[in-house]
XYZ file of C-alpha atoms in Angstrom:
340
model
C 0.000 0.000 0.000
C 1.520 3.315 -1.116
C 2.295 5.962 1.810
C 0.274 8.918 2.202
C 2.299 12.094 0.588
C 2.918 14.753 3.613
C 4.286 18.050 2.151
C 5.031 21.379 4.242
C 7.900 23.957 5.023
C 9.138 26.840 5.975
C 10.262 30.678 4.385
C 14.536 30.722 5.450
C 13.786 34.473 6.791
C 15.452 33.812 9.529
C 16.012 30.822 12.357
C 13.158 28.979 13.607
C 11.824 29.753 17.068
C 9.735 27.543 19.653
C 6.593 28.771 18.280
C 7.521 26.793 15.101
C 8.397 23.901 16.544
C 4.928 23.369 18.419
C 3.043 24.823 15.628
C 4.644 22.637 12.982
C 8.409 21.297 13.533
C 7.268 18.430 16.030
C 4.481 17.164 14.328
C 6.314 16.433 11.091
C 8.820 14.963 13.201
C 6.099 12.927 15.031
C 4.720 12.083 11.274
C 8.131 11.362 9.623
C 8.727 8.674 12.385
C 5.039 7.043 12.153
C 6.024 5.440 8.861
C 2.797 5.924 7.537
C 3.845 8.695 5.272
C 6.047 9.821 2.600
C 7.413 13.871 3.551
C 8.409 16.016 1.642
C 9.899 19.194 3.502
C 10.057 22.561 1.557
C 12.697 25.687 2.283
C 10.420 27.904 0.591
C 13.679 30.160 0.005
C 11.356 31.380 -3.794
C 8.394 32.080 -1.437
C 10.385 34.484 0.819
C 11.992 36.760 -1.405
C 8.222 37.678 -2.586
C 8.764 40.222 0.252
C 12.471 40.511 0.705
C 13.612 40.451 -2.768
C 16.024 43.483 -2.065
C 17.458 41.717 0.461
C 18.575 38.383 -0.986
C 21.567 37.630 1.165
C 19.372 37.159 4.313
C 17.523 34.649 2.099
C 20.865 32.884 1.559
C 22.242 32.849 5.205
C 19.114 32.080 6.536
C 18.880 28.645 4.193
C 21.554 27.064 6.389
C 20.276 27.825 9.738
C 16.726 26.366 8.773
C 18.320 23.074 7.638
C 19.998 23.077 10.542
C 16.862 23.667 12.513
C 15.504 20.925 11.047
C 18.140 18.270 11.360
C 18.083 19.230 15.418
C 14.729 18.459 16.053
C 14.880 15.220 14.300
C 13.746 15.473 10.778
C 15.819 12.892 9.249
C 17.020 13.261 5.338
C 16.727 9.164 5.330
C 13.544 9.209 5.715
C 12.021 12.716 5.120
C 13.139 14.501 1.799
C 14.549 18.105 2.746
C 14.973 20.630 -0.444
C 15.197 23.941 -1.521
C 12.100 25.220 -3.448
C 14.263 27.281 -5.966
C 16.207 24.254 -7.160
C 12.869 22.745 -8.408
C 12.140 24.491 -11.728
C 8.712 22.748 -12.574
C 7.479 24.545 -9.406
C 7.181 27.855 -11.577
C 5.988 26.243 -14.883
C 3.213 24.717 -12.489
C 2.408 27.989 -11.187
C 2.449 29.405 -14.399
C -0.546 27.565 -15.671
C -2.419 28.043 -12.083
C -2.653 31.485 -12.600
C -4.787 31.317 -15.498
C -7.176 29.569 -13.773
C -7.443 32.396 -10.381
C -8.196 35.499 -10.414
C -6.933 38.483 -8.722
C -10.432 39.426 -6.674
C -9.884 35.954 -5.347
C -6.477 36.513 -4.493
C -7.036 39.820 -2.835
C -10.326 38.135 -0.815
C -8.037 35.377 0.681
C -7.804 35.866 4.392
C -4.403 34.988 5.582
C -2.548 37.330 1.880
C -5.148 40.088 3.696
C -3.548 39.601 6.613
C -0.242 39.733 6.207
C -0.640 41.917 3.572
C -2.071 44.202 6.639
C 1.166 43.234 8.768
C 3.564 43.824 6.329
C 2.553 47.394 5.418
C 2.254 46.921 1.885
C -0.838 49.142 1.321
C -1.137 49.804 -2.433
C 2.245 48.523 -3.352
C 1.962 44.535 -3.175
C 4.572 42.749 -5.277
C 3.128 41.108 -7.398
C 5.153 37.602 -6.206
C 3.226 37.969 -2.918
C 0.143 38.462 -4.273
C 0.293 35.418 -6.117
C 1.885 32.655 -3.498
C -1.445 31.268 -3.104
C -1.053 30.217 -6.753
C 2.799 29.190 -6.222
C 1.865 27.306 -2.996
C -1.034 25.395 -5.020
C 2.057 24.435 -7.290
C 4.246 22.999 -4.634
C 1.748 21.099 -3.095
C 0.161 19.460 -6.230
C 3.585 18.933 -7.922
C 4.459 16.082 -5.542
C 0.499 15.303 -5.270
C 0.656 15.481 -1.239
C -2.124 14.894 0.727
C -1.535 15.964 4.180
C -0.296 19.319 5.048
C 1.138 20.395 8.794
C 0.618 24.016 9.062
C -0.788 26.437 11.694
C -4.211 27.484 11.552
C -3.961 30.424 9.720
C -2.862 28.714 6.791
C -6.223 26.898 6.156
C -7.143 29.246 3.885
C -4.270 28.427 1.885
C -5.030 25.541 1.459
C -8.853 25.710 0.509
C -7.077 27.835 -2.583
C -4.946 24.866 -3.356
C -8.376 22.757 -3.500
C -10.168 24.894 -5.165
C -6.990 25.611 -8.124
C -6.761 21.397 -7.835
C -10.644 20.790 -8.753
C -10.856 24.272 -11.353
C -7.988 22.263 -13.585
C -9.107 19.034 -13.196
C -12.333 20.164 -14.673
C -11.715 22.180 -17.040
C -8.646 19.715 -18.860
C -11.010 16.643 -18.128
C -8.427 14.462 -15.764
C -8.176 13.940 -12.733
C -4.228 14.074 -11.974
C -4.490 16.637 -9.074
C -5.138 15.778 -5.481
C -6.982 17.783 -3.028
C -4.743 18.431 0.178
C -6.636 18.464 3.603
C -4.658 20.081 6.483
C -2.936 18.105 9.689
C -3.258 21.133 12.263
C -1.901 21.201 16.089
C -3.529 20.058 19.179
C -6.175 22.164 19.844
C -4.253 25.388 21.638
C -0.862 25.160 20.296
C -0.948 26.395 16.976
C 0.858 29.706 17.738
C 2.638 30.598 20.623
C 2.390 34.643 21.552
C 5.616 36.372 21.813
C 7.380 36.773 25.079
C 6.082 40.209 25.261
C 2.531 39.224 25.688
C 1.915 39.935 21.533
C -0.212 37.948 20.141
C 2.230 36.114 17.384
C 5.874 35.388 18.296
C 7.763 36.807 15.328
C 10.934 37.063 14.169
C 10.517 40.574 12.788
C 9.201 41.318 15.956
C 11.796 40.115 18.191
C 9.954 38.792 20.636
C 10.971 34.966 20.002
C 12.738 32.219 21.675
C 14.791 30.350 18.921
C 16.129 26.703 18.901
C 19.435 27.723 18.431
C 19.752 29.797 22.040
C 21.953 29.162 24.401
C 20.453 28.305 27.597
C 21.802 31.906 29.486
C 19.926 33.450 26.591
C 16.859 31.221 26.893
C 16.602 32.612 30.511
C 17.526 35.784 30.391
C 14.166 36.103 27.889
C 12.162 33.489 30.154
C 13.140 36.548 33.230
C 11.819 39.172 30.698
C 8.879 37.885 30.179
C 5.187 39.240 30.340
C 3.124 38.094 33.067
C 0.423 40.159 34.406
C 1.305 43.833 35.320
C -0.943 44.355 37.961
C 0.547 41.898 40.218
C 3.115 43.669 41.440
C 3.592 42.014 44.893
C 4.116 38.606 45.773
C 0.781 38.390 47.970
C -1.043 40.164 45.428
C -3.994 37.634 43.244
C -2.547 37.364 40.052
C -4.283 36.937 36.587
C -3.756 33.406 34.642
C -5.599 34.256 31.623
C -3.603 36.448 28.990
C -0.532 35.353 30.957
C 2.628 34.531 28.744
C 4.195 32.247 31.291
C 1.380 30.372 31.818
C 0.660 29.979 28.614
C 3.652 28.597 27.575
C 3.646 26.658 30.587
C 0.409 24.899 29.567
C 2.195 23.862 26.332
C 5.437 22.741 27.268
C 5.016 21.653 31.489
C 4.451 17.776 31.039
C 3.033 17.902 34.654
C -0.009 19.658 34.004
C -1.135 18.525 37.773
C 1.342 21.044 39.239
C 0.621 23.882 36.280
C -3.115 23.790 37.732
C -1.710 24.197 41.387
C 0.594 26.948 40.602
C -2.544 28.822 38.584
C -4.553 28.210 41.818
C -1.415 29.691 43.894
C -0.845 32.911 41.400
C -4.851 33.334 41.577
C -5.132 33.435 45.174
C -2.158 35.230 45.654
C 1.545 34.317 47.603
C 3.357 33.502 43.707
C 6.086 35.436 42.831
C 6.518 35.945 39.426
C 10.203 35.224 39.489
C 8.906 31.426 41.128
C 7.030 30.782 37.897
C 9.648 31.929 35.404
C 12.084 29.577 37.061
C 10.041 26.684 36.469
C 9.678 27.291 33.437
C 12.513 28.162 32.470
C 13.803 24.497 33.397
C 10.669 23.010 31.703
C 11.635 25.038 28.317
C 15.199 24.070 29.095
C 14.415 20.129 29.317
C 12.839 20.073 26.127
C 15.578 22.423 24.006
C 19.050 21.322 25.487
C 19.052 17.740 23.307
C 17.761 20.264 20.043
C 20.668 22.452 21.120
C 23.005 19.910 21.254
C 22.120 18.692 17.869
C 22.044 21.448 16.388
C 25.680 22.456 17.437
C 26.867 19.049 16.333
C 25.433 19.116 12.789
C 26.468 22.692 12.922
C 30.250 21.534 12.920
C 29.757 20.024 9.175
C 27.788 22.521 7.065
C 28.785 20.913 3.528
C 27.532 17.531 4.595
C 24.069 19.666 5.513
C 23.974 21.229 1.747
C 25.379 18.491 0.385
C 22.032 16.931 2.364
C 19.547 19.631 0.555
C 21.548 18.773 -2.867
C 20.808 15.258 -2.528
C 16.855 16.185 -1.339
C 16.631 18.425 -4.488
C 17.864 16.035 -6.788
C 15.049 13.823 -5.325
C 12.111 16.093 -5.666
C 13.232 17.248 -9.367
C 12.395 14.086 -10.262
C 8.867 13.469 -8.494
C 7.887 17.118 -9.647
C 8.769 16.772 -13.016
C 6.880 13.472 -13.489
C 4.111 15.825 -12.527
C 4.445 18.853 -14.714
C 4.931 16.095 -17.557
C 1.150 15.194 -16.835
C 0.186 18.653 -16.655
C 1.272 19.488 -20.192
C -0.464 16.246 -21.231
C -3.700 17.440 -19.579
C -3.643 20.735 -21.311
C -2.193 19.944 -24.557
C 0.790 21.294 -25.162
C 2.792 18.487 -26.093
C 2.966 19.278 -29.371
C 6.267 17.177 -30.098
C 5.788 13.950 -28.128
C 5.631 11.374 -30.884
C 5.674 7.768 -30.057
């Protein structure tokens, strides 16, 4: 029985933080290692110059430290195929002949480009690129004909535009080559982390973000910094749980959700420091990133055997996405000079 196809990534803007790993980076891990399912795992390096195209060498330096971020939390190139979206030229041809098929009121009317359309300040001067990675995103999903998708909630939308582009061409060329994706989202709760400052997202732009790759002095000098709640500014004073940072994160990463619950009841009634809390977890945060640390720093050591890795991973996914733009020219007819 053939394995499911599991497709998903990430834009190398930057390194990844811990609100990527529990929105995404530990269930592909937790996927990969099922068996169950063939991944493919995207650096979506095309996707994020749609808004940093003037600024191409972060693109490049950032390419390493994802790969990296991904080889410490376990994704493993043996059995999960890691590549760089750029290498793959069908990719474009495919979203070449999506665009035809979308049009730009349904573009501008999907939520999540309105969104970060919104947070990147773009106004009236969208690039065009950005615009249209709905369309490219339908491309990199259908080229390797993956069915399940880890990503955040936001990113549903994205994909009911991938379904929609999948059953529009499968219509109108008569075939039925395309696959609708459906999403794989995170428990219920843990799709996105707020930043340490008490902002809604955790962001790298923002600076507000925990990454994999601190050290553990940095990881608690920002645990210390955190934002708890700022009327409780004495020890005996009741303290609020709800819209508090370190509980939050607490109820995501504490395994002992027994003593989470007492320390709520403690803060609430009053007689919890602040400083208490942020210790604890501080060594809960630190028990689950010193092994992705460690890792990290040993892969880190060898960086051409990690791009020799994403080479290898490219090489791979040419050929799978190829087959498929080969079907897609069949289904529209331009293979004018196939003769048998």
């Amino acid at each position: 029985m053939a394995k499911e196809i599991l497709l998903t990534g990430d834009r190398p803007t930057g390194k990844l933080h811990i609100g990527h790993y529990i929105g995404s980076l530990k269930n592909r891990v937790k996927l990969q290692n099922e068996g169950k399912y063939e991944p493919y795992i995207m650096i979506a390096d095309t996707q994020a110059l749609t808004d940093n195209a003037r600024d191409p060498e972060k693109i490049r330096n950032s390419l390493i430290e994802v790969a990296l971020d991904y080889l410490a939390v376990g994704l493993d190139p043996e059995k999960s195929t890691i590549y760089v979206q750029s290498q793959i030229p069908a990719l474009f041809e495919l979203t070449a002949y999506y665009m035809d098929l979308v049009t730009v009121a349904r573009l501008e009317r999907n939520p999540t480009v309105k969104t970060e359309i919104k947070q990147k300040g773009f106004k009236d001067s969208i690039p065009v690129g950005f615009l249209n990675y709905p369309v490219s995103q339908a491309a990199d999903i259908t080229a390797f004909k993956a069915t399940l998708i880890p990503v955040g909630d936001d990113q549903e939308p994205m994909l009911e535009q991938t379904r929609e582009i999948v059953r529009t061409f499968n219509r109108v060329y008569d075939t039925d080559i395309l696959v609708e994706p459906k999403g794989y989202f995170p428990p219920k709760g843990q799709g996105r982390l707020p930043g340490l400052d008490g902002n809604a997202k955790m962001s790298k732009s923002l600076g507000n973000a925990i990454y994999l790759s601190d050290d553990a002095a940095t990881v608690k000098k920002k645990v210390m910094s955190m934002y708890t709640d700022p009327n409780h500014i004495h020890v005996e004073d009741p303290g609020q749980v709800e819209g508090n940072t370190v509980f939050t994160y607490l109820d995501v990463f504490a395994p002992d959700k027994d003593k989470v619950a007492e320390l709520k009841e403690q803060y609430q009634k009053g007689g919890l420091g602040d400083v208490k809390i942020k210790k604890y977890l501080n060594k809960v945060l630190e028990a689950e990133l010193a092994p992705i640390r460690e890792r990290r720093e040993k892969f880190a050591q060898d960086p051409d055997s990690v791009y020799e890795m994403l080479l290898e991973g490219s090489k791979k996914a040419n050929k799978v996405a190829n087959e498929t733009l080969r079907q897609v020219r069949d289904a529209i007819g331009l293979n004018y000079f196939d003769r048998k």
